[in-house]
Coordinates of N, CA and C in Angstrom, one line a residue:
M292 N 83.8 107.1 75.2 CA 83.1 106.1 76.1 C 83.7 104.7 75.8
L293 N 84.0 104.0 76.8 CA 84.6 102.6 76.7 C 83.5 101.8 76.0
D294 N 84.0 100.9 75.1 CA 83.1 100.0 74.4 C 83.7 98.6 74.4
L295 N 83.0 97.7 75.0 CA 83.4 96.3 75.1 C 82.6 95.4 74.2
S296 N 81.9 96.0 73.2 CA 81.0 95.2 72.3 C 81.8 94.1 71.6
N297 N 81.2 92.9 71.5 CA 81.8 91.8 70.8 C 83.0 91.2 71.6
K298 N 83.2 91.6 72.8 CA 84.2 91.0 73.6 C 83.6 90.0 74.6
R299 N 84.2 88.8 74.6 CA 83.7 87.7 75.5 C 84.8 87.6 76.6
V300 N 84.3 87.8 77.8 CA 85.3 87.9 78.9 C 85.0 86.8 80.0
L301 N 86.0 86.1 80.4 CA 85.9 85.1 81.5 C 86.2 85.9 82.8
V302 N 85.3 85.8 83.7 CA 85.5 86.4 85.1 C 85.5 85.2 86.1
T303 N 86.6 84.9 86.6 CA 86.7 83.8 87.6 C 86.5 84.5 89.0
G304 N 85.6 83.9 89.7 CA 85.2 84.5 91.0 C 84.1 85.5 90.9
V305 N 83.1 85.2 90.0 CA 82.1 86.2 89.7 C 81.1 86.4 90.8
S306 N 81.0 85.5 91.8 CA 80.1 85.6 92.9 C 80.6 86.5 94.0
S307 N 81.8 86.9 93.9 CA 82.4 87.9 94.9 C 81.8 89.3 94.6
V308 N 81.9 90.2 95.5 CA 81.4 91.5 95.3 C 82.1 92.2 94.2
I309 N 83.4 92.2 94.2 CA 84.2 92.8 93.1 C 84.0 92.1 91.8
G310 N 84.0 90.8 91.8 CA 83.8 90.0 90.5 C 82.4 90.3 89.9
A311 N 81.4 90.4 90.7 CA 80.1 90.7 90.2 C 80.0 92.1 89.6
E312 N 80.6 93.0 90.3 CA 80.6 94.4 89.8 C 81.4 94.5 88.5
I313 N 82.5 93.8 88.3 CA 83.2 93.8 87.1 C 82.4 93.2 86.0
A314 N 81.7 92.1 86.3 CA 80.8 91.5 85.3 C 79.7 92.4 84.8
Q315 N 79.1 93.1 85.8 CA 78.0 94.0 85.5 C 78.5 95.2 84.6
T316 N 79.7 95.6 84.9 CA 80.3 96.7 84.1 C 80.6 96.3 82.7
I317 N 81.1 95.1 82.5 CA 81.4 94.5 81.2 C 80.2 94.4 80.4
I318 N 79.1 93.9 81.0 CA 77.8 93.8 80.3 C 77.2 95.1 79.9
A319 N 77.3 96.1 80.8 CA 76.8 97.4 80.6 C 77.5 98.1 79.4
L320 N 78.8 97.7 79.2 CA 79.6 98.3 78.1 C 79.5 97.4 76.8
G321 N 78.6 96.5 76.8 CA 78.3 95.8 75.5 C 79.0 94.4 75.4
G322 N 79.7 94.0 76.4 CA 80.4 92.7 76.4 C 79.6 91.6 76.9
S323 N 80.1 90.4 76.8 CA 79.4 89.2 77.3 C 80.4 88.6 78.3
V324 N 79.8 87.9 79.3 CA 80.6 87.3 80.4 C 80.3 85.9 80.7
V325 N 81.4 85.1 80.8 CA 81.3 83.7 81.4 C 81.9 83.8 82.7
G326 N 81.1 83.6 83.8 CA 81.5 83.8 85.1 C 81.6 82.5 85.9
T327 N 82.7 82.2 86.6 CA 82.8 81.0 87.4 C 82.5 81.3 88.8
Y328 N 81.9 80.4 89.6 CA 81.5 80.6 90.9 C 81.6 79.4 91.8
R329 N 81.7 79.5 93.1 CA 81.6 78.4 94.0 C 80.4 78.6 95.0
N330 N 79.9 79.8 95.1 CA 78.9 80.1 96.0 C 77.5 80.1 95.4
H331 N 76.8 79.0 95.5 CA 75.5 78.8 94.9 C 74.4 79.8 95.4
D332 N 74.6 80.2 96.6 CA 73.6 81.1 97.3 C 73.8 82.6 97.1
S333 N 74.7 82.9 96.2 CA 75.1 84.3 96.1 C 73.9 85.1 95.4
A334 N 73.5 86.2 96.1 CA 72.5 87.0 95.5 C 73.0 87.8 94.3
L335 N 74.3 88.0 94.4 CA 75.0 88.7 93.3 C 74.9 87.9 92.0
L336 N 75.0 86.6 92.1 CA 75.0 85.7 91.0 C 73.6 85.7 90.4
A337 N 72.6 85.8 91.3 CA 71.2 85.8 90.8 C 70.9 87.1 90.0
Q338 N 71.5 88.2 90.4 CA 71.3 89.5 89.7 C 71.9 89.4 88.3
L339 N 73.0 88.8 88.2 CA 73.7 88.7 86.9 C 73.0 87.8 86.0
S340 N 72.3 86.8 86.5 CA 71.7 85.7 85.7 C 70.5 86.2 84.9
V341 N 70.1 87.4 85.1 CA 68.9 88.0 84.4 C 69.4 88.5 83.0
H342 N 70.7 88.6 82.8 CA 71.3 89.1 81.6 C 71.5 88.0 80.6
N343 N 71.0 88.2 79.3 CA 71.2 87.2 78.3 C 72.7 87.0 77.9
S344 N 73.5 88.1 78.2 CA 74.9 88.0 77.8 C 75.8 87.5 79.0
F345 N 75.1 86.9 80.0 CA 75.9 86.3 81.1 C 75.7 84.8 81.2
E346 N 76.7 84.1 81.3 CA 76.7 82.6 81.5 C 77.5 82.2 82.7
S347 N 76.9 81.5 83.6 CA 77.6 81.1 84.8 C 78.0 79.6 84.7
V348 N 79.2 79.3 85.4 CA 79.7 78.0 85.4 C 80.2 77.7 86.8
Y349 N 79.6 76.7 87.4 CA 80.1 76.3 88.8 C 81.5 75.6 88.6
W350 N 82.4 76.0 89.4 CA 83.8 75.5 89.3 C 84.6 75.8 90.5
D351 N 85.3 74.8 91.0 CA 86.2 74.9 92.1 C 87.7 75.0 91.6
A352 N 88.2 76.2 91.7 CA 89.5 76.5 91.2 C 90.6 75.6 91.8
L353 N 90.4 75.1 93.0 CA 91.4 74.4 93.7 C 91.5 72.9 93.3
T354 N 90.5 72.4 92.6 CA 90.4 71.0 92.3 C 90.4 70.7 90.8
D355 N 89.9 71.6 90.0 CA 89.7 71.3 88.6 C 90.1 72.5 87.7
P356 N 91.4 72.5 87.2 CA 91.8 73.6 86.4 C 91.2 73.6 85.0
I357 N 90.7 72.5 84.5 CA 90.1 72.4 83.2 C 88.6 72.4 83.4
F358 N 88.0 73.6 83.4 CA 86.6 73.8 83.9 C 85.6 74.2 82.8
L359 N 86.1 74.3 81.5 CA 85.2 74.8 80.5 C 85.0 73.7 79.4
E360 N 83.8 73.4 79.1 CA 83.6 72.4 78.1 C 83.7 73.0 76.7
S361 N 83.3 74.3 76.6 CA 83.3 74.9 75.3 C 84.8 75.2 74.8
N362 N 85.0 75.2 73.5 CA 86.2 75.6 72.9 C 86.2 77.0 72.4
E363 N 85.2 77.7 72.7 CA 85.1 79.1 72.2 C 86.0 80.0 73.0
G364 N 86.8 80.8 72.3 CA 87.8 81.6 73.0 C 87.3 82.8 73.7
F365 N 88.3 83.4 74.4 CA 87.9 84.6 75.2 C 88.8 85.8 74.8
D366 N 88.2 87.0 74.8 CA 88.9 88.2 74.5 C 89.4 88.8 75.8
G367 N 89.1 88.3 76.9 CA 89.6 88.8 78.2 C 89.4 87.8 79.3
W368 N 90.2 87.9 80.3 CA 90.1 87.1 81.5 C 90.4 88.0 82.7
V369 N 89.4 88.0 83.7 CA 89.6 88.8 84.9 C 89.6 87.8 86.1
H370 N 90.7 87.8 86.8 CA 90.8 86.8 87.9 C 90.5 87.5 89.3
C371 N 89.3 87.1 89.8 CA 88.8 87.8 91.1 C 88.8 86.8 92.3
I372 N 89.4 85.7 92.1 CA 89.4 84.7 93.2 C 90.4 85.1 94.3
G373 N 89.9 85.2 95.6 CA 90.9 85.6 96.6 C 90.3 85.2 98.0
A374 N 91.2 85.1 99.0 CA 90.8 84.8 100.3 C 91.8 85.6 101.3
I375 N 91.3 85.8 102.5 CA 92.2 86.5 103.5 C 92.0 85.8 104.8
H376 N 93.1 85.5 105.5 CA 93.0 84.9 106.8 C 94.1 85.5 107.7
P377 N 93.8 86.6 108.3 CA 94.8 87.3 109.2 C 95.3 86.4 110.3
Q378 N 96.6 86.3 110.4 CA 97.2 85.4 111.5 C 98.6 85.9 111.8
P379 N 98.9 86.1 113.0 CA 100.3 86.5 113.4 C 101.3 85.5 113.0
I380 N 102.5 85.9 112.6 CA 103.5 85.0 112.2 C 103.8 83.9 113.2
K381 N 103.7 84.3 114.5 CA 104.0 83.4 115.6 C 103.1 82.1 115.5
Y382 N 101.9 82.3 115.0 CA 100.9 81.2 114.9 C 100.7 80.6 113.5
L383 N 101.6 81.0 112.6 CA 101.4 80.4 111.3 C 101.6 78.9 111.3
N384 N 100.9 78.3 110.4 CA 101.1 76.8 110.2 C 101.1 76.5 108.7
E385 N 101.6 75.4 108.4 CA 101.8 75.0 107.0 C 100.4 74.9 106.2
A386 N 99.4 74.4 106.9 CA 98.1 74.3 106.3 C 97.5 75.6 105.9
G387 N 97.6 76.6 106.9 CA 97.1 77.9 106.6 C 97.9 78.6 105.5
N388 N 99.2 78.5 105.5 CA 100.0 79.1 104.4 C 99.6 78.6 103.1
E389 N 99.6 77.2 103.0 CA 99.3 76.6 101.8 C 97.9 76.9 101.3
G390 N 96.9 77.0 102.2 CA 95.6 77.3 101.8 C 95.4 78.6 101.2
L391 N 96.1 79.7 101.7 CA 96.0 81.0 101.1 C 96.7 81.0 99.8
F392 N 97.8 80.4 99.7 CA 98.5 80.4 98.4 C 97.7 79.6 97.3
Q393 N 97.1 78.6 97.7 CA 96.2 77.8 96.8 C 95.2 78.7 96.2
V394 N 94.5 79.5 97.0 CA 93.4 80.4 96.5 C 94.0 81.6 95.8
N395 N 94.9 82.3 96.4 CA 95.3 83.6 95.9 C 96.4 83.5 94.8
Y396 N 97.1 82.4 94.7 CA 98.2 82.4 93.7 C 98.0 81.2 92.8
F397 N 97.9 80.0 93.3 CA 97.9 78.8 92.4 C 96.7 78.7 91.6
S398 N 95.6 79.2 92.1 CA 94.4 79.2 91.2 C 94.6 80.0 89.9
A399 N 95.4 81.1 90.0 CA 95.7 81.9 88.8 C 96.6 81.1 87.9
T400 N 97.7 80.5 88.5 CA 98.6 79.8 87.6 C 98.0 78.6 86.9
R401 N 97.1 77.9 87.6 CA 96.4 76.7 87.0 C 95.5 77.2 85.8
I402 N 94.8 78.2 86.1 CA 93.9 78.7 85.0 C 94.6 79.2 83.8
A403 N 95.7 80.0 84.1 CA 96.5 80.5 83.0 C 97.1 79.4 82.1
S404 N 97.6 78.4 82.8 CA 98.2 77.2 82.0 C 97.1 76.5 81.2
A405 N 95.9 76.3 81.8 CA 94.8 75.6 81.1 C 94.3 76.4 79.9
L406 N 94.2 77.7 80.1 CA 93.7 78.5 79.0 C 94.7 78.5 77.8
L407 N 96.0 78.6 78.1 CA 97.0 78.6 77.1 C 97.1 77.3 76.4
K408 N 97.1 76.2 77.1 CA 97.2 74.9 76.5 C 96.0 74.6 75.6
R409 N 94.9 75.2 75.9 CA 93.7 74.9 75.0 C 93.5 76.1 74.0
N410 N 94.4 77.0 74.0 CA 94.3 78.1 73.0 C 92.9 78.9 73.2
L411 N 92.5 79.1 74.4 CA 91.3 79.7 74.7 C 91.4 81.3 74.8
L412 N 92.6 81.8 74.7 CA 92.8 83.2 74.7 C 93.0 83.7 73.3
M413 N 92.2 84.6 72.8 CA 92.3 85.1 71.5 C 93.5 86.1 71.4
S414 N 93.9 86.2 70.1 CA 95.0 87.2 69.9 C 94.5 88.6 70.3
K415 N 95.3 89.4 71.0 CA 95.0 90.7 71.6 C 94.0 90.6 72.8
A416 N 93.9 89.4 73.4 CA 93.1 89.3 74.6 C 93.8 90.1 75.7
S417 N 93.0 90.4 76.7 CA 93.5 91.2 77.9 C 93.2 90.4 79.2
I418 N 94.3 90.2 80.0 CA 94.2 89.5 81.2 C 94.4 90.5 82.4
V419 N 93.5 90.4 83.4 CA 93.6 91.4 84.5 C 93.5 90.6 85.8
F420 N 94.6 90.7 86.6 CA 94.6 90.1 87.9 C 94.2 91.1 89.0
I421 N 93.5 90.7 90.0 CA 93.2 91.6 91.1 C 94.1 91.3 92.3
S422 N 95.0 92.2 92.6 CA 95.9 92.1 93.7 C 95.6 93.1 94.8
S423 N 96.5 93.2 95.7 CA 96.3 94.0 96.9 C 97.5 94.9 97.2
V424 N 97.2 96.1 97.7 CA 98.2 97.0 98.1 C 99.1 96.4 99.3
S425 N 98.5 95.3 99.9 CA 99.2 94.6 101.0 C 100.6 94.1 100.5
S426 N 100.7 93.8 99.2 CA 101.9 93.3 98.7 C 103.1 94.3 98.8
H427 N 102.7 95.6 98.8 CA 103.6 96.7 98.9 C 103.6 97.4 100.3
Y428 N 102.5 97.2 101.0 CA 102.2 97.9 102.3 C 101.7 96.9 103.3
P429 N 102.5 95.9 103.7 CA 102.1 94.8 104.6 C 101.6 95.3 105.9
Y430 N 100.8 94.5 106.6 CA 100.2 94.9 107.9 C 100.4 93.7 108.9
R431 N 100.2 94.0 110.1 CA 100.4 92.9 111.1 C 99.3 91.8 110.9
G432 N 99.8 90.6 110.9 CA 98.9 89.5 110.7 C 98.6 89.1 109.3
G433 N 99.2 89.9 108.3 CA 98.9 89.7 106.9 C 100.1 89.2 106.1
S434 N 101.0 88.5 106.8 CA 102.2 88.1 106.1 C 102.0 87.2 104.9
T435 N 101.2 86.1 105.1 CA 100.9 85.2 104.1 C 100.1 85.7 103.0
Y436 N 99.1 86.5 103.3 CA 98.2 87.2 102.3 C 99.1 88.1 101.4
A437 N 99.9 88.9 102.1 CA 100.7 89.9 101.3 C 101.7 89.1 100.4
A438 N 102.3 88.0 100.9 CA 103.2 87.2 100.1 C 102.5 86.6 98.9
S439 N 101.3 86.1 99.1 CA 100.6 85.4 98.0 C 100.3 86.4 96.9
K440 N 99.9 87.7 97.3 CA 99.6 88.7 96.3 C 100.9 89.2 95.6
A441 N 102.0 89.3 96.3 CA 103.3 89.6 95.7 C 103.7 88.6 94.7
A442 N 103.4 87.3 95.0 CA 103.7 86.2 94.0 C 102.9 86.4 92.8
L443 N 101.6 86.7 93.0 CA 100.7 86.9 91.9 C 101.1 88.0 90.9
E444 N 101.6 89.1 91.5 CA 102.0 90.2 90.7 C 103.3 89.9 89.9
T445 N 104.2 89.1 90.5 CA 105.4 88.7 89.7 C 105.0 87.7 88.6
F446 N 104.1 86.8 88.9 CA 103.7 85.9 87.9 C 103.1 86.6 86.7
A447 N 102.3 87.6 87.0 CA 101.6 88.4 86.0 C 102.6 89.0 85.0
K448 N 103.7 89.5 85.5 CA 104.8 90.1 84.6 C 105.4 89.0 83.8
A449 N 105.7 87.8 84.4 CA 106.3 86.8 83.6 C 105.3 86.3 82.5
L450 N 104.1 86.2 82.9 CA 103.0 85.8 81.9 C 102.9 86.8 80.8
A451 N 103.0 88.1 81.1 CA 103.0 89.1 80.1 C 104.0 89.0 79.0
L452 N 105.2 88.6 79.5 CA 106.3 88.3 78.5 C 106.0 87.1 77.6
E453 N 105.5 86.1 78.2 CA 105.3 84.8 77.5 C 104.2 84.9 76.4
V454 N 103.2 85.7 76.7 CA 102.1 85.8 75.7 C 102.1 87.0 74.8
S455 N 103.2 87.8 74.9 CA 103.3 89.0 74.1 C 103.3 88.8 72.6
A456 N 103.8 87.6 72.2 CA 103.9 87.3 70.8 C 102.5 87.2 70.1
K457 N 101.5 86.9 70.9 CA 100.1 86.9 70.4 C 99.4 88.2 70.7
S458 N 100.2 89.2 71.1 CA 99.6 90.6 71.5 C 98.6 90.5 72.6
I459 N 98.8 89.4 73.5 CA 97.9 89.3 74.7 C 98.5 90.1 75.8
R460 N 97.7 90.9 76.4 CA 98.2 91.8 77.5 C 97.9 91.3 78.9
V461 N 98.7 91.5 79.8 CA 98.5 91.1 81.2 C 98.9 92.2 82.1
N462 N 97.9 92.6 82.9 CA 98.1 93.7 83.9 C 97.4 93.4 85.2
T463 N 97.8 94.1 86.2 CA 97.4 93.8 87.6 C 96.8 95.1 88.2
L464 N 95.7 95.0 88.9 CA 95.1 96.1 89.6 C 95.5 95.9 91.1
V465 N 96.2 96.8 91.6 CA 96.7 96.7 93.0 C 95.8 97.5 93.9
C466 N 94.9 96.9 94.6 CA 93.8 97.6 95.2 C 94.0 97.8 96.7
G467 N 93.6 99.0 97.2 CA 93.5 99.2 98.6 C 92.3 98.6 99.2
L468 N 91.9 99.0 100.3 CA 90.7 98.5 101.0 C 89.4 98.9 100.2
V469 N 88.6 97.9 99.9 CA 87.3 98.1 99.2 C 86.2 97.5 100.0
K470 N 85.1 98.2 100.2 CA 84.0 97.7 101.0 C 83.5 96.4 100.4
S471 N 83.6 95.3 101.2 CA 83.2 94.0 100.7 C 83.2 93.1 102.0
P472 N 82.7 91.9 101.8 CA 82.8 90.9 103.0 C 84.2 90.7 103.4
M473 N 85.2 90.7 102.5 CA 86.6 90.5 102.8 C 87.1 91.6 103.7
F474 N 86.7 92.9 103.4 CA 87.0 94.0 104.1 C 86.4 93.9 105.6
D475 N 85.2 93.5 105.6 CA 84.5 93.3 106.9 C 85.3 92.3 107.8
A476 N 85.7 91.2 107.1 CA 86.5 90.2 107.9 C 87.8 90.7 108.4
S477 N 88.5 91.5 107.6 CA 89.7 92.0 108.1 C 89.6 93.0 109.2
K478 N 88.4 93.7 109.3 CA 88.2 94.7 110.3 C 88.0 94.0 111.7
E479 N 87.6 92.7 111.7 CA 87.4 92.0 112.9 C 88.6 91.8 113.7
T480 N 89.8 91.9 113.1 CA 91.1 91.6 113.7 C 91.6 92.9 114.4
F481 N 90.9 94.0 114.3 CA 91.4 95.3 114.8 C 90.3 95.9 115.7
S482 N 90.8 96.7 116.6 CA 89.8 97.5 117.5 C 89.2 98.6 116.7
S483 N 88.1 99.1 117.2 CA 87.4 100.2 116.4 C 88.3 101.4 116.3
K484 N 89.2 101.7 117.2 CA 90.1 102.8 117.1 C 91.1 102.5 116.0
E485 N 91.6 101.3 115.9 CA 92.6 100.9 114.9 C 91.9 101.0 113.5
V486 N 90.7 100.6 113.4 CA 89.9 100.7 112.1 C 89.8 102.2 111.7
E487 N 89.5 103.1 112.6 CA 89.4 104.5 112.3 C 90.7 105.0 111.9
Q488 N 91.8 104.6 112.5 CA 93.1 105.0 112.1 C 93.5 104.6 110.7
V489 N 93.1 103.3 110.3 CA 93.4 102.8 109.0 C 92.6 103.6 108.0
E490 N 91.3 103.8 108.2 CA 90.4 104.6 107.3 C 90.9 106.0 107.1
A491 N 91.5 106.6 108.1 CA 92.0 108.0 108.0 C 93.2 108.1 107.1
K492 N 93.8 107.0 106.8 CA 95.0 107.0 105.9 C 94.6 107.1 104.4
Y493 N 93.3 107.0 104.1 CA 92.8 107.0 102.8 C 92.3 108.4 102.5
P494 N 93.1 109.3 101.8 CA 92.6 110.6 101.5 C 91.2 110.7 100.7
L495 N 91.0 109.7 99.9 CA 89.7 109.7 99.1 C 88.7 108.7 99.7
G496 N 89.1 108.1 100.9 CA 88.2 107.2 101.6 C 88.4 105.8 101.1
I497 N 87.7 104.9 101.8 CA 87.7 103.4 101.4 C 87.0 103.3 100.1
G498 N 87.5 102.4 99.3 CA 86.9 102.2 97.9 C 85.6 101.4 97.9
V499 N 85.0 101.5 96.8 CA 83.8 100.7 96.6 C 84.0 99.8 95.3
P500 N 83.3 98.7 95.1 CA 83.6 97.8 94.0 C 83.7 98.5 92.6
S501 N 82.9 99.5 92.4 CA 83.0 100.2 91.1 C 84.3 100.9 90.9
D502 N 85.0 101.2 92.0 CA 86.3 101.9 91.8 C 87.3 100.9 91.3
V503 N 87.0 99.6 91.3 CA 87.9 98.6 90.7 C 87.4 98.2 89.3
A504 N 86.0 98.1 89.2 CA 85.4 97.7 88.0 C 85.7 98.6 86.8
K505 N 85.7 99.9 87.0 CA 85.9 100.8 85.9 C 87.3 100.8 85.4
P506 N 88.4 100.8 86.2 CA 89.7 100.7 85.6 C 89.9 99.3 85.0
C507 N 89.2 98.3 85.5 CA 89.3 97.0 84.9 C 88.8 97.0 83.5
A508 N 87.6 97.7 83.3 CA 87.0 97.8 82.0 C 88.0 98.5 81.0
F509 N 88.7 99.5 81.5 CA 89.7 100.2 80.7 C 90.7 99.2 80.2
L510 N 91.3 98.4 81.1 CA 92.3 97.5 80.7 C 91.8 96.4 79.8
L511 N 90.6 96.1 79.8 CA 90.0 95.1 78.9 C 89.7 95.7 77.5
S512 N 89.6 97.0 77.5 CA 89.2 97.7 76.2 C 90.4 97.9 75.3
N513 N 90.1 98.3 74.1 CA 91.1 98.6 73.1 C 91.9 99.9 73.4
Y514 N 91.4 100.7 74.3 CA 92.1 101.9 74.8 C 93.4 101.6 75.5
A515 N 93.5 100.4 76.0 CA 94.7 100.0 76.7 C 95.6 99.0 75.9
E516 N 95.5 99.0 74.6 CA 96.1 98.0 73.8 C 97.7 98.1 73.8
W517 N 98.2 99.2 74.4 CA 99.7 99.3 74.5 C 100.1 99.2 76.0
V518 N 99.3 98.7 76.8 CA 99.6 98.6 78.2 C 99.7 97.1 78.6
T519 N 100.8 96.7 79.0 CA 101.0 95.3 79.5 C 102.1 95.2 80.5
G520 N 102.0 94.3 81.5 CA 103.0 94.2 82.5 C 102.9 95.3 83.6
A521 N 101.8 96.0 83.5 CA 101.6 97.2 84.4 C 100.9 96.8 85.7
Q522 N 101.2 97.6 86.8 CA 100.5 97.4 88.0 C 99.8 98.8 88.3
L523 N 98.5 98.8 88.1 CA 97.7 100.0 88.3 C 97.3 100.1 89.8
L524 N 97.8 101.2 90.5 CA 97.5 101.3 91.9 C 96.1 102.0 92.1
L525 N 95.2 101.3 92.8 CA 93.9 101.8 93.1 C 93.8 101.8 94.6
D526 N 94.2 103.0 95.2 CA 94.3 103.0 96.7 C 93.7 104.2 97.3
G527 N 93.0 105.1 96.6 CA 92.4 106.2 97.2 C 93.4 107.2 97.8
G528 N 94.7 107.1 97.4 CA 95.7 107.9 97.9 C 96.5 107.4 99.1
L529 N 96.2 106.1 99.5 CA 96.8 105.5 100.6 C 98.4 105.7 100.6
M530 N 99.0 105.3 99.5 CA 100.4 105.3 99.4 C 101.1 106.7 99.5
L531 N 100.2 107.7 99.4 CA 100.8 109.1 99.6 C 101.2 109.3 101.0
N532 N 100.7 108.5 101.9 CA 101.0 108.6 103.3 C 102.1 107.7 103.8
V533 N 102.7 106.9 102.9 CA 103.7 106.0 103.3 C 105.1 106.7 103.3

């Protein structure tokens, strides 16, 4: 059984569906979580707040990379911040492109730099980025989103090399569609027939948040202490049909 006892994990984007599920899983396995959020009204955040091993920090990743007052280090960091804004290439504009990259890519680079400068990542810490299968399997209207996730995956590999001297591991979960508000938003750009066609491509069906949280817990644990620079595909068999 996975055991995250005595591990203190930073979860950025904890008020998202996937971020909250990851935090719940870490706590259930004995770990403690410091979670950052921007959505004050999140019911998910309220559910997490009942745990003594959970601490929440309001923080805007786009404006303030130095967001922690404490100098206590972390044994793990899971980056769950993300946004999606489907738009055909014909109608792309600089503001929209920059906005998605700020959320999906530059938030991660800023945090990583801040954590390393302040030595807030313990030796043998584990970093997990949440990416998307769109970086390998792009779709109409998703060019900027796919590009931002591809950039994140490449950044993760470079980071893995730079922190390996401290035995810090960096891995990426490359996720297919997971039932969440982001999934619901993406469905709005397609007809019901197109949605059915997309869902039919998943042999094991569309994922749920726990399908991401459990592999994430593995990567945070000591069971994955020889795994770094990896991209773990979580797609319910989608890529089997490519």
